[in-house]
Amino acid sequence: MRNQQAVQLISELSQAGRRGTEYPSGDIPERPLDELLPKRYRTDSPPLLPQLAEPDVVRHYVNLSTRNMSVDTHFYPLGSCTMKYNPKRHERLAKLPGIGDLHPYQDEADTQGMLGILFDLQQMLGEIAGLPAVSLQPAAGAQGELTALLTAAAYFEDRGENRTKVLFPSSAHGTNPASAALAGFETVQLKAPAQGLVDLEELKKHLDEQVAVFMITNPNTLGLFEDQIGDVASMLHDYGGLVYIDGANMNAILGITRPGDFGGDMMHYNVHKTFTGPHGAGGPGAGPIAVRDFLGDYLPGPIIEESTGDDGSKSFRLTNPTKSIGRVRSHFGNVGILLRGYFYLRTLGAAGLKEVSEKAVLNANYLKALLKDTFPVPYGTICKHEFVASAKQLQKERGITAMDIAKRLIDYGFHPPTVYFPLDVPEAMMMEPTETESKETLDAFAVALEKIAAEDVEMLHAAPHTTAICRPDEVRAAKSPVLRWPRNSG
């Protein structure tokens, strides 16, 4: 019954005449319908709405909700996405009446508390990045990338420089070249390096006065810290170019090192990933950007400024940088997520942030050590907050693919890791345990993977076996989704 009520559409569960509410007869005299609503505005027949009792509706949606995997219910080792547990305290604080009841069109004088919070957040994000100028506007990481590239384009245009190219390594997030192309730049990918880090000789071949930005994630998508990043930055700066740090992996370096200190000129945060905020399935997110002071005049507005009165009182106002590229989001950005990040930072403090990264790195290396004999990691002996294992040997010896393993993990109650990314690793399995998982959880996950590696191959090819739909054609499902339910199919 549970499966039926969860999997069947609510329209399929409908029974003619069943309903949850009966309204009493009205005491207002009836009037002809044509008099109240002319026929030209009415349909020929009532809409085919599902007819169900209240328990049918409640059970359908409750059962449906339990089929989701989330960080509240499952270990979620999704490499590259930092799916950490989000403390519920931050949810409660972000909804306090003095915050949640504000309207974005209220006068600045009425929103001084909110503006003060956002100003403090700007300051904290600038300090963590080592990049002093911050805009909270971008609504997600990818929009942060685009916004930073538009900021760079405005900077170069203002200087009278015609720079057309954006470089990135082969391990870059897919959004990097997409953002660069959307910002009007030519994209140039470096050849895959032998050791998983940027090849300085390969980078040198592409450097000239046409290069605007080099986009790099540090630690990179192989879970390795680009320890020659200082040299990379010097090479870009010698040609007048800028270094963009994709901040998706900041969870590994909080309080330990800063993009501004190792040569980055711009970066974005994924507040919902690095700090706190429920995310997944496309949002909500927040992608503030931090830049060096000489780029601050081009940031999107508004930003929040603090001023001190003659009596020493503090006040806050919205302002636009002098050469701003304009708005990229309405109002102040995705304030709900920004607030959760603010409370996360206030809760942990500087020492707590550093501990986050230390434990995230410790957990990743512990899990890597547990799995190394069955799932070798081709790049690096010590990883940061994530690592990329390979199922290539299992595929060669037993015909078991990374996808088979990922699907079978669902039967064991674990969300699969990211598979087949980055492309530098064959049969890639990218795992990020985060700092919020216990040793017992990591041990259980490793045991499950070891069991799966020894299971019957044909059974693995058909996994998962405990879900409503076992092994769909994912390419077809993505390219030709069936999003409408034809009534006659029921």
CSV table of C-alpha atoms in Angstrom, one decimal:
chain,number,residue,atom,x,y,z
A,1,MET,CA,0.0,0.0,0.0
A,2,ARG,CA,2.8,2.4,0.9
A,3,ASN,CA,4.5,2.0,-2.4
A,4,GLN,CA,1.3,2.3,-4.4
A,5,GLN,CA,0.2,5.5,-2.7
A,6,ALA,CA,3.7,7.0,-3.1
A,7,VAL,CA,4.3,6.0,-6.7
A,8,GLN,CA,0.8,6.4,-8.2
A,9,LEU,CA,0.0,9.9,-9.2
A,10,ILE,CA,-2.6,11.6,-7.1
A,11,SER,CA,-4.9,11.7,-10.2
A,12,GLU,CA,-4.6,7.9,-10.5
A,13,LEU,CA,-5.7,7.5,-6.8
A,14,SER,CA,-8.8,9.6,-7.5
A,15,GLN,CA,-12.2,8.0,-6.9
A,16,ALA,CA,-15.3,9.8,-8.2
A,17,GLY,CA,-17.3,11.4,-5.4
A,18,ARG,CA,-14.7,11.1,-2.7
A,19,ARG,CA,-13.8,14.3,-1.0
A,20,GLY,CA,-12.3,15.7,2.1
A,21,THR,CA,-14.6,18.6,2.9
A,22,GLU,CA,-18.4,19.2,2.8
A,23,TYR,CA,-19.4,22.8,2.9
A,24,PRO,CA,-22.8,23.7,4.5
A,25,SER,CA,-25.5,25.2,2.4
A,26,GLY,CA,-25.2,29.0,2.2
A,27,ASP,CA,-27.8,31.4,3.6
A,28,ILE,CA,-27.4,33.8,0.6
A,29,PRO,CA,-30.1,33.5,-2.1
A,30,GLU,CA,-28.8,31.8,-5.2
A,31,ARG,CA,-28.6,33.8,-8.4
A,32,PRO,CA,-28.3,32.5,-12.0
A,33,LEU,CA,-24.7,31.6,-12.9
A,34,ASP,CA,-25.0,33.5,-16.2
A,35,GLU,CA,-25.7,36.6,-14.2
A,36,LEU,CA,-22.6,36.2,-12.0
A,37,LEU,CA,-20.2,34.9,-14.6
A,38,PRO,CA,-21.0,35.3,-18.3
A,39,LYS,CA,-20.9,32.0,-20.3
A,40,ARG,CA,-18.0,33.2,-22.5
A,41,TYR,CA,-15.7,33.1,-19.4
A,42,ARG,CA,-16.7,29.6,-18.4
A,43,THR,CA,-15.5,26.2,-19.6
A,44,ASP,CA,-17.9,23.7,-21.0
A,45,SER,CA,-17.2,21.2,-18.1
A,46,PRO,CA,-15.6,21.4,-14.7
A,47,PRO,CA,-11.9,20.7,-14.5
A,48,LEU,CA,-10.9,17.1,-13.9
A,49,LEU,CA,-9.5,17.6,-10.5
A,50,PRO,CA,-8.6,14.5,-8.4
A,51,GLN,CA,-11.2,13.5,-5.9
A,52,LEU,CA,-9.8,12.1,-2.7
A,53,ALA,CA,-10.3,12.1,1.1
A,54,GLU,CA,-7.9,13.9,3.3
A,55,PRO,CA,-6.1,10.7,4.5
A,56,ASP,CA,-5.5,9.7,0.9
A,57,VAL,CA,-3.8,13.0,0.2
A,58,VAL,CA,-1.8,13.1,3.4
A,59,ARG,CA,-0.5,9.5,2.9
A,60,HIS,CA,0.3,10.1,-0.7
A,61,TYR,CA,2.6,13.1,0.0
A,62,VAL,CA,4.1,11.7,3.2
A,63,ASN,CA,5.0,8.4,1.5
A,64,LEU,CA,6.3,10.3,-1.5
A,65,SER,CA,8.5,12.4,0.7
A,66,THR,CA,10.1,9.4,2.3
A,67,ARG,CA,11.4,8.2,-1.1
A,68,ASN,CA,13.8,11.2,-1.2
A,69,MET,CA,17.4,11.0,-0.1
A,70,SER,CA,18.6,14.0,1.8
A,71,VAL,CA,21.3,15.0,4.3
A,72,ASP,CA,18.6,14.8,7.0
A,73,THR,CA,18.0,11.1,6.3
A,74,HIS,CA,21.0,9.6,4.5
A,75,PHE,CA,24.8,9.9,4.2
A,76,TYR,CA,25.2,12.0,1.0
A,77,PRO,CA,28.9,11.7,-0.2
A,78,LEU,CA,28.3,13.7,-3.3
A,79,GLY,CA,31.8,14.8,-4.4
A,80,SER,CA,32.1,18.4,-5.6
A,81,CYS,CA,28.8,19.5,-3.9
A,82,THR,CA,29.5,19.5,-0.1
A,83,MET,CA,26.2,18.1,1.0
A,84,LYS,CA,26.8,18.6,4.7
A,85,TYR,CA,24.3,18.4,7.5
A,86,ASN,CA,22.6,21.8,8.1
A,87,PRO,CA,21.9,22.7,11.7
A,88,LYS,CA,18.2,23.4,12.2
A,89,ARG,CA,19.1,26.2,14.6
A,90,HIS,CA,20.0,28.4,11.6
A,91,GLU,CA,16.7,27.7,10.0
A,92,ARG,CA,14.9,29.0,13.2
A,93,LEU,CA,17.1,32.1,13.4
A,94,ALA,CA,16.6,33.0,9.8
A,95,LYS,CA,12.9,33.0,10.4
A,96,LEU,CA,12.8,35.2,13.5
A,97,PRO,CA,9.9,37.7,13.2
A,98,GLY,CA,12.2,40.7,13.1
A,99,ILE,CA,13.9,39.2,10.0
A,100,GLY,CA,11.4,37.1,8.3
A,101,ASP,CA,8.6,39.7,8.4
A,102,LEU,CA,10.6,42.4,6.6
A,103,HIS,CA,9.6,43.4,3.1
A,104,PRO,CA,12.3,44.2,0.5
A,105,TYR,CA,10.6,47.4,-0.4
A,106,GLN,CA,10.7,48.8,3.1
A,107,ASP,CA,12.7,52.0,3.6
A,108,GLU,CA,16.3,51.8,4.6
A,109,ALA,CA,15.5,53.4,7.9
A,110,ASP,CA,13.2,50.5,8.7
A,111,THR,CA,15.7,47.8,7.8
A,112,GLN,CA,18.8,48.9,9.6
A,113,GLY,CA,19.0,45.6,11.5
A,114,MET,CA,18.9,43.5,8.3
A,115,LEU,CA,21.4,45.8,6.5
A,116,GLY,CA,23.7,45.6,9.6
A,117,ILE,CA,23.6,41.8,9.3
A,118,LEU,CA,24.4,41.8,5.6
A,119,PHE,CA,27.2,44.4,6.1
A,120,ASP,CA,28.7,42.1,8.7
A,121,LEU,CA,28.4,39.2,6.3
A,122,GLN,CA,30.2,41.2,3.6
A,123,GLN,CA,33.0,41.9,6.0
A,124,MET,CA,33.3,38.3,7.1
A,125,LEU,CA,33.3,36.9,3.6
A,126,GLY,CA,36.0,39.4,2.6
A,127,GLU,CA,38.1,38.4,5.5
A,128,ILE,CA,37.8,34.7,4.9
A,129,ALA,CA,38.7,35.2,1.2
A,130,GLY,CA,41.5,37.7,1.7
A,131,LEU,CA,39.7,39.8,-0.9
A,132,PRO,CA,38.2,43.0,0.6
A,133,ALA,CA,35.4,44.0,-1.8
A,134,VAL,CA,32.3,41.9,-1.7
A,135,SER,CA,28.9,41.8,-3.4
A,136,LEU,CA,26.2,39.6,-2.0
A,137,GLN,CA,24.1,39.9,-5.2
A,138,PRO,CA,24.7,36.6,-7.1
A,139,ALA,CA,22.0,34.0,-6.4
A,140,ALA,CA,24.2,30.9,-6.9
A,141,GLY,CA,27.7,29.8,-7.6
A,142,ALA,CA,27.4,29.7,-11.4
A,143,GLN,CA,25.9,33.2,-11.4
A,144,GLY,CA,28.8,34.3,-9.2
A,145,GLU,CA,31.2,33.0,-11.8
A,146,LEU,CA,29.4,34.9,-14.6
A,147,THR,CA,29.2,38.1,-12.4
A,148,ALA,CA,32.9,38.0,-11.6
A,149,LEU,CA,33.7,37.5,-15.3
A,150,LEU,CA,31.5,40.5,-16.2
A,151,THR,CA,33.2,42.5,-13.5
A,152,ALA,CA,36.6,41.5,-15.0
A,153,ALA,CA,35.4,42.5,-18.5
A,154,ALA,CA,34.2,45.9,-17.3
A,155,TYR,CA,37.6,46.4,-15.6
A,156,PHE,CA,39.6,45.6,-18.8
A,157,GLU,CA,37.2,47.7,-21.0
A,158,ASP,CA,37.7,50.6,-18.6
A,159,ARG,CA,41.5,50.2,-19.0
A,160,GLY,CA,41.1,50.2,-22.8
A,161,GLU,CA,42.3,46.6,-23.0
A,162,ASN,CA,40.7,44.1,-25.5
A,163,ARG,CA,41.2,40.8,-23.7
A,164,THR,CA,39.2,38.0,-25.2
A,165,LYS,CA,40.3,34.7,-23.7
A,166,VAL,CA,39.5,32.7,-20.5
A,167,LEU,CA,41.8,29.8,-19.7
A,168,PHE,CA,40.9,26.8,-17.4
A,169,PRO,CA,42.3,23.4,-16.6
A,170,SER,CA,40.7,20.1,-17.7
A,171,SER,CA,39.6,19.5,-14.2
A,172,ALA,CA,37.4,22.7,-14.1
A,173,HIS,CA,33.8,22.5,-13.1
A,174,GLY,CA,31.6,22.5,-16.2
A,175,THR,CA,30.1,25.8,-15.2
A,176,ASN,CA,33.5,27.6,-15.7
A,177,PRO,CA,33.7,27.5,-19.5
A,178,ALA,CA,29.9,28.0,-19.7
A,179,SER,CA,30.1,31.1,-17.6
A,180,ALA,CA,33.1,32.4,-19.6
A,181,ALA,CA,31.3,31.8,-22.9
A,182,LEU,CA,28.1,33.5,-21.6
A,183,ALA,CA,30.2,36.5,-20.6
A,184,GLY,CA,31.5,36.8,-24.2
A,185,PHE,CA,34.9,35.3,-23.8
A,186,GLU,CA,36.7,32.6,-25.9
A,187,THR,CA,37.3,29.5,-23.8
A,188,VAL,CA,40.6,27.7,-23.8
A,189,GLN,CA,41.0,24.4,-22.0
A,190,LEU,CA,44.5,23.3,-20.9
A,191,LYS,CA,45.6,19.7,-21.7
A,192,ALA,CA,45.1,17.2,-18.8
A,193,PRO,CA,48.2,17.2,-16.6
A,194,ALA,CA,50.1,14.0,-15.6
A,195,GLN,CA,50.0,14.7,-11.9
A,196,GLY,CA,46.5,16.2,-11.5
A,197,LEU,CA,47.8,19.7,-11.0
A,198,VAL,CA,48.1,22.6,-13.5
A,199,ASP,CA,51.0,22.0,-15.8
A,200,LEU,CA,52.9,25.3,-15.8
A,201,GLU,CA,54.6,24.7,-19.1
A,202,GLU,CA,51.2,24.0,-20.7
A,203,LEU,CA,49.8,27.2,-19.1
A,204,LYS,CA,52.8,29.2,-20.4
A,205,LYS,CA,52.0,28.2,-24.0
A,206,HIS,CA,48.6,29.9,-23.8
A,207,LEU,CA,49.6,33.1,-22.0
A,208,ASP,CA,49.6,36.4,-23.9
A,209,GLU,CA,48.0,39.8,-23.7
A,210,GLN,CA,44.7,38.4,-24.9
A,211,VAL,CA,44.1,36.4,-21.8
A,212,ALA,CA,41.7,38.0,-19.4
A,213,VAL,CA,41.2,35.4,-16.7
A,214,PHE,CA,42.5,32.0,-15.6
A,215,MET,CA,39.7,30.1,-13.8
A,216,ILE,CA,40.8,27.5,-11.3
A,217,THR,CA,39.3,25.6,-8.4
A,218,ASN,CA,41.6,25.2,-5.4
A,219,PRO,CA,41.6,22.6,-4.0
A,220,ASN,CA,40.8,21.2,-7.5
A,221,THR,CA,38.2,18.7,-8.5
A,222,LEU,CA,40.6,15.8,-7.9
A,223,GLY,CA,40.7,16.9,-4.3
A,224,LEU,CA,44.3,18.1,-4.6
A,225,PHE,CA,45.6,21.5,-3.4
A,226,GLU,CA,47.3,23.4,-6.3
A,227,ASP,CA,50.4,24.1,-4.3
A,228,GLN,CA,52.0,26.0,-7.2
A,229,ILE,CA,49.1,28.4,-7.3
A,230,GLY,CA,51.5,31.3,-6.4
A,231,ASP,CA,53.5,30.6,-9.5
A,232,VAL,CA,50.3,30.3,-11.6
A,233,ALA,CA,49.1,33.7,-10.3
A,234,SER,CA,52.5,35.4,-11.0
A,235,MET,CA,52.4,34.1,-14.5
A,236,LEU,CA,48.9,35.5,-15.1
A,237,HIS,CA,49.8,38.8,-13.4
A,238,ASP,CA,52.9,39.2,-15.5
A,239,TYR,CA,50.6,39.3,-18.6
A,240,GLY,CA,48.1,41.6,-16.9
A,241,GLY,CA,45.5,38.8,-16.5
A,242,LEU,CA,43.4,38.0,-13.5
A,243,VAL,CA,43.1,34.7,-11.5
A,244,TYR,CA,39.6,33.5,-10.7
A,245,ILE,CA,39.2,31.0,-7.8
A,246,ASP,CA,36.1,28.8,-8.1
A,247,GLY,CA,35.1,28.7,-4.4
A,248,ALA,CA,33.1,25.5,-4.6
A,249,ASN,CA,35.8,23.7,-2.6
A,250,MET,CA,36.3,26.3,0.2
A,251,ASN,CA,35.1,23.7,2.7
A,252,ALA,CA,38.7,22.3,2.6
A,253,ILE,CA,40.6,25.5,3.4
A,254,LEU,CA,38.5,27.7,5.8
A,255,GLY,CA,40.8,29.4,8.2
A,256,ILE,CA,43.8,27.7,6.8
A,257,THR,CA,44.6,29.7,3.7
A,258,ARG,CA,42.9,32.4,1.6
A,259,PRO,CA,42.5,32.8,-2.1
A,260,GLY,CA,43.6,36.4,-1.8
A,261,ASP,CA,46.8,35.3,-0.1
A,262,PHE,CA,47.8,32.7,-2.7
A,263,GLY,CA,47.2,35.0,-5.7
A,264,GLY,CA,43.5,34.9,-6.5
A,265,ASP,CA,41.9,38.2,-7.7
A,266,MET,CA,38.3,37.1,-7.6
A,267,MET,CA,36.3,34.3,-6.2
A,268,HIS,CA,32.7,33.2,-5.5
A,269,TYR,CA,31.3,31.5,-2.5
A,270,ASN,CA,28.7,28.8,-2.5
A,271,VAL,CA,27.2,29.9,0.8
A,272,HIS,CA,24.7,27.0,0.7
A,273,LYS,CA,27.6,24.5,0.4
A,274,THR,CA,30.5,25.9,2.4
A,275,PHE,CA,28.5,27.3,5.2
A,276,THR,CA,24.8,26.3,5.7
A,277,GLY,CA,21.6,26.1,3.8
A,278,PRO,CA,19.6,23.2,2.5
A,279,HIS,CA,20.2,22.8,-1.2
A,280,GLY,CA,20.0,20.4,-4.1
A,281,ALA,CA,17.7,20.1,-7.0
A,282,GLY,CA,18.5,23.5,-8.3
A,283,GLY,CA,18.4,25.7,-5.2
A,284,PRO,CA,18.0,27.9,-3.4
A,285,GLY,CA,21.6,29.1,-3.2
A,286,ALA,CA,23.7,32.2,-2.8
A,287,GLY,CA,26.9,33.0,-4.7
A,288,PRO,CA,28.5,36.2,-3.3
A,289,ILE,CA,31.7,37.3,-5.0
A,290,ALA,CA,34.8,38.7,-3.4
A,291,VAL,CA,37.4,40.7,-5.4
A,292,ARG,CA,40.6,42.7,-4.9
A,293,ASP,CA,40.1,46.4,-4.1
A,294,PHE,CA,40.9,47.6,-7.6
A,295,LEU,CA,38.0,45.6,-8.9
A,296,GLY,CA,35.5,46.9,-6.2
A,297,ASP,CA,34.3,49.8,-8.3
A,298,TYR,CA,32.8,47.4,-10.9
A,299,LEU,CA,30.9,45.1,-8.6
A,300,PRO,CA,27.2,44.7,-9.0
A,301,GLY,CA,25.1,46.7,-6.6
A,302,PRO,CA,23.6,47.4,-4.3
A,303,ILE,CA,26.2,46.7,-1.7
A,304,ILE,CA,25.9,47.8,2.0
A,305,GLU,CA,28.0,50.6,3.4
A,306,GLU,CA,28.4,51.5,7.1
A,307,SER,CA,28.8,55.1,8.3
A,308,THR,CA,29.3,56.6,11.8
A,309,GLY,CA,27.4,59.6,13.0
A,310,ASP,CA,28.7,62.5,15.1
A,311,ASP,CA,27.4,60.7,18.2
A,312,GLY,CA,29.2,57.5,17.3
A,313,SER,CA,26.1,55.7,16.2
A,314,LYS,CA,26.3,53.3,13.3
A,315,SER,CA,24.0,53.3,10.3
A,316,PHE,CA,23.8,51.4,7.0
A,317,ARG,CA,22.7,52.3,3.5
A,318,LEU,CA,22.5,50.7,0.1
A,319,THR,CA,24.9,52.0,-2.5
A,320,ASN,CA,26.2,51.2,-6.0
A,321,PRO,CA,29.9,51.1,-6.9
A,322,THR,CA,30.9,54.0,-9.1
A,323,LYS,CA,31.4,51.8,-12.2
A,324,SER,CA,29.1,49.0,-11.3
A,325,ILE,CA,28.1,46.4,-13.9
A,326,GLY,CA,24.5,46.8,-12.5
A,327,ARG,CA,22.2,44.5,-10.8
A,328,VAL,CA,22.4,40.7,-11.3
A,329,ARG,CA,19.6,39.9,-8.8
A,330,SER,CA,16.6,41.7,-7.3
A,331,HIS,CA,16.8,43.4,-3.9
A,332,PHE,CA,19.8,42.2,-1.8
A,333,GLY,CA,20.2,38.7,-3.3
A,334,ASN,CA,18.9,35.5,-1.9
A,335,VAL,CA,18.7,36.8,1.7
A,336,GLY,CA,17.3,33.6,3.2
A,337,ILE,CA,20.4,31.7,2.3
A,338,LEU,CA,22.7,34.6,3.2
A,339,LEU,CA,21.2,34.7,6.6
A,340,ARG,CA,21.8,31.0,7.2
A,341,GLY,CA,25.4,31.5,6.3
A,342,TYR,CA,25.7,34.5,8.6
A,343,PHE,CA,24.4,32.5,11.6
A,344,TYR,CA,26.7,29.6,10.7
A,345,LEU,CA,29.7,32.0,10.7
A,346,ARG,CA,28.6,33.6,14.0
A,347,THR,CA,28.0,30.2,15.6
A,348,LEU,CA,31.4,28.7,14.7
A,349,GLY,CA,33.7,31.7,14.8
A,350,ALA,CA,37.2,31.7,13.3
A,351,ALA,CA,38.4,28.7,15.3
A,352,GLY,CA,35.3,26.7,14.5
A,353,LEU,CA,35.7,27.4,10.8
A,354,LYS,CA,39.2,26.1,10.8
A,355,GLU,CA,38.1,23.0,12.6
A,356,VAL,CA,35.4,22.4,9.9
A,357,SER,CA,38.1,22.2,7.3
A,358,GLU,CA,40.5,20.1,9.4
A,359,LYS,CA,37.7,17.5,10.1
A,360,ALA,CA,36.5,17.5,6.5
A,361,VAL,CA,40.0,16.7,5.3
A,362,LEU,CA,40.5,14.1,8.0
A,363,ASN,CA,37.2,12.4,7.1
A,364,ALA,CA,38.1,12.3,3.4
A,365,ASN,CA,41.5,10.8,4.0
A,366,TYR,CA,40.1,8.3,6.5
A,367,LEU,CA,37.5,7.1,4.0
A,368,LYS,CA,40.1,7.1,1.2
A,369,ALA,CA,42.4,4.9,3.3
A,370,LEU,CA,39.5,2.4,4.0
A,371,LEU,CA,38.8,2.0,0.3
A,372,LYS,CA,42.2,2.3,-1.3
A,373,ASP,CA,42.7,-1.4,-1.9
A,374,THR,CA,39.5,-1.9,-3.8
A,375,PHE,CA,39.0,1.5,-5.3
A,376,PRO,CA,42.4,3.0,-6.1
A,377,VAL,CA,42.8,6.8,-6.2
A,378,PRO,CA,45.1,7.6,-9.2
A,379,TYR,CA,46.0,11.2,-8.2
A,380,GLY,CA,47.6,12.3,-4.9
A,381,THR,CA,48.6,10.5,-1.7
A,382,ILE,CA,46.9,13.0,0.6
A,383,CYS,CA,43.6,14.5,-0.5
A,384,LYS,CA,41.8,17.5,0.8
A,385,HIS,CA,38.0,17.4,1.5
A,386,GLU,CA,37.3,15.0,-1.3
A,387,PHE,CA,38.9,12.3,-3.5
A,388,VAL,CA,38.3,10.7,-6.8
A,389,ALA,CA,38.6,6.9,-6.7
A,390,SER,CA,38.5,4.7,-9.9
A,391,ALA,CA,36.5,1.5,-10.6
A,392,LYS,CA,38.6,0.9,-13.7
A,393,GLN,CA,40.2,-2.2,-12.3
A,394,LEU,CA,36.8,-3.7,-11.3
A,395,GLN,CA,35.5,-2.9,-14.7
A,396,LYS,CA,38.4,-4.6,-16.3
A,397,GLU,CA,38.4,-7.7,-14.1
A,398,ARG,CA,34.7,-8.2,-13.4
A,399,GLY,CA,32.7,-5.9,-15.7
A,400,ILE,CA,31.5,-3.7,-12.8
A,401,THR,CA,31.2,0.0,-13.6
A,402,ALA,CA,31.1,3.0,-11.5
A,403,MET,CA,27.5,3.4,-12.4
A,404,ASP,CA,26.7,-0.2,-11.2
A,405,ILE,CA,28.3,0.7,-7.9
A,406,ALA,CA,26.5,4.0,-7.6
A,407,LYS,CA,23.1,2.4,-8.3
A,408,ARG,CA,23.7,-0.5,-5.9
A,409,LEU,CA,24.6,1.9,-3.1
A,410,ILE,CA,20.9,3.1,-3.1
A,411,ASP,CA,19.9,-0.4,-2.0
A,412,TYR,CA,22.2,-0.1,0.9
A,413,GLY,CA,20.7,3.2,1.9
A,414,PHE,CA,23.5,5.5,0.8
A,415,HIS,CA,23.2,8.3,-1.7
A,416,PRO,CA,25.7,7.6,-4.6
A,417,PRO,CA,28.8,9.6,-5.0
A,418,THR,CA,29.4,11.7,-8.1
A,419,VAL,CA,30.4,9.4,-10.9
A,420,TYR,CA,32.3,10.0,-14.2
A,421,PHE,CA,33.6,13.4,-13.1
A,422,PRO,CA,36.2,14.7,-13.4
A,423,LEU,CA,37.0,13.2,-16.8
A,424,ASP,CA,40.7,12.8,-16.0
A,425,VAL,CA,39.9,9.7,-14.0
A,426,PRO,CA,38.4,6.6,-15.8
A,427,GLU,CA,35.3,5.1,-14.1
A,428,ALA,CA,35.5,8.0,-11.6
A,429,MET,CA,33.8,8.0,-8.2
A,430,MET,CA,34.1,11.3,-6.5
A,431,MET,CA,33.5,11.2,-2.8
A,432,GLU,CA,33.2,14.0,-0.3
A,433,PRO,CA,32.2,12.8,3.2
A,434,THR,CA,32.3,16.3,4.8
A,435,GLU,CA,33.1,17.2,8.4
A,436,THR,CA,29.6,16.4,9.7
A,437,GLU,CA,29.8,12.6,9.3
A,438,SER,CA,30.8,10.2,12.1
A,439,LYS,CA,33.5,7.5,12.0
A,440,GLU,CA,30.6,4.9,12.3
A,441,THR,CA,28.9,6.3,9.2
A,442,LEU,CA,32.1,6.3,7.2
A,443,ASP,CA,32.9,2.7,8.3
A,444,ALA,CA,29.4,1.5,7.3
A,445,PHE,CA,29.8,3.2,3.9
A,446,ALA,CA,33.1,1.6,3.3
A,447,VAL,CA,31.8,-1.9,4.3
A,448,ALA,CA,28.9,-1.4,1.8
A,449,LEU,CA,31.3,-0.5,-1.0
A,450,GLU,CA,33.5,-3.5,-0.3
A,451,LYS,CA,30.4,-5.8,-0.3
A,452,ILE,CA,29.2,-4.4,-3.6
A,453,ALA,CA,32.5,-4.9,-5.2
A,454,ALA,CA,32.2,-8.7,-4.4
A,455,GLU,CA,28.5,-9.1,-5.5
A,456,ASP,CA,27.1,-10.9,-8.5
A,457,VAL,CA,27.8,-8.9,-11.6
A,458,GLU,CA,24.4,-9.5,-13.3
A,459,MET,CA,22.6,-8.4,-10.1
A,460,LEU,CA,24.7,-5.2,-10.0
A,461,HIS,CA,23.9,-4.4,-13.7
A,462,ALA,CA,20.2,-4.3,-12.8
A,463,ALA,CA,20.5,-2.4,-9.5
A,464,PRO,CA,18.9,-0.7,-7.7
A,465,HIS,CA,16.4,-3.3,-6.7
A,466,THR,CA,14.5,-1.5,-3.9
A,467,THR,CA,13.3,1.6,-5.8
A,468,ALA,CA,10.1,2.1,-7.7
A,469,ILE,CA,12.0,2.4,-11.0
A,470,CYS,CA,15.2,0.4,-11.1
A,471,ARG,CA,17.5,1.3,-14.0
A,472,PRO,CA,16.0,3.9,-16.3
A,473,ASP,CA,17.5,5.1,-19.5
A,474,GLU,CA,19.0,8.2,-17.9
A,475,VAL,CA,20.1,9.9,-21.2
A,476,ARG,CA,16.6,9.4,-22.7
A,477,ALA,CA,15.0,10.6,-19.4
A,478,ALA,CA,17.1,13.8,-19.5
A,479,LYS,CA,16.7,14.5,-23.2
A,480,SER,CA,13.1,13.4,-23.6
A,481,PRO,CA,11.4,13.9,-20.3
A,482,VAL,CA,7.7,12.9,-20.0
A,483,LEU,CA,6.3,15.6,-17.9
A,484,ARG,CA,2.6,15.2,-18.6
A,485,TRP,CA,0.3,12.5,-17.5
A,486,PRO,CA,-2.3,11.5,-20.1
A,487,ARG,CA,-5.5,10.8,-18.4
A,488,ASN,CA,-6.4,7.8,-20.6
A,489,SER,CA,-3.1,6.1,-19.5
A,490,GLY,CA,-4.6,5.5,-16.0
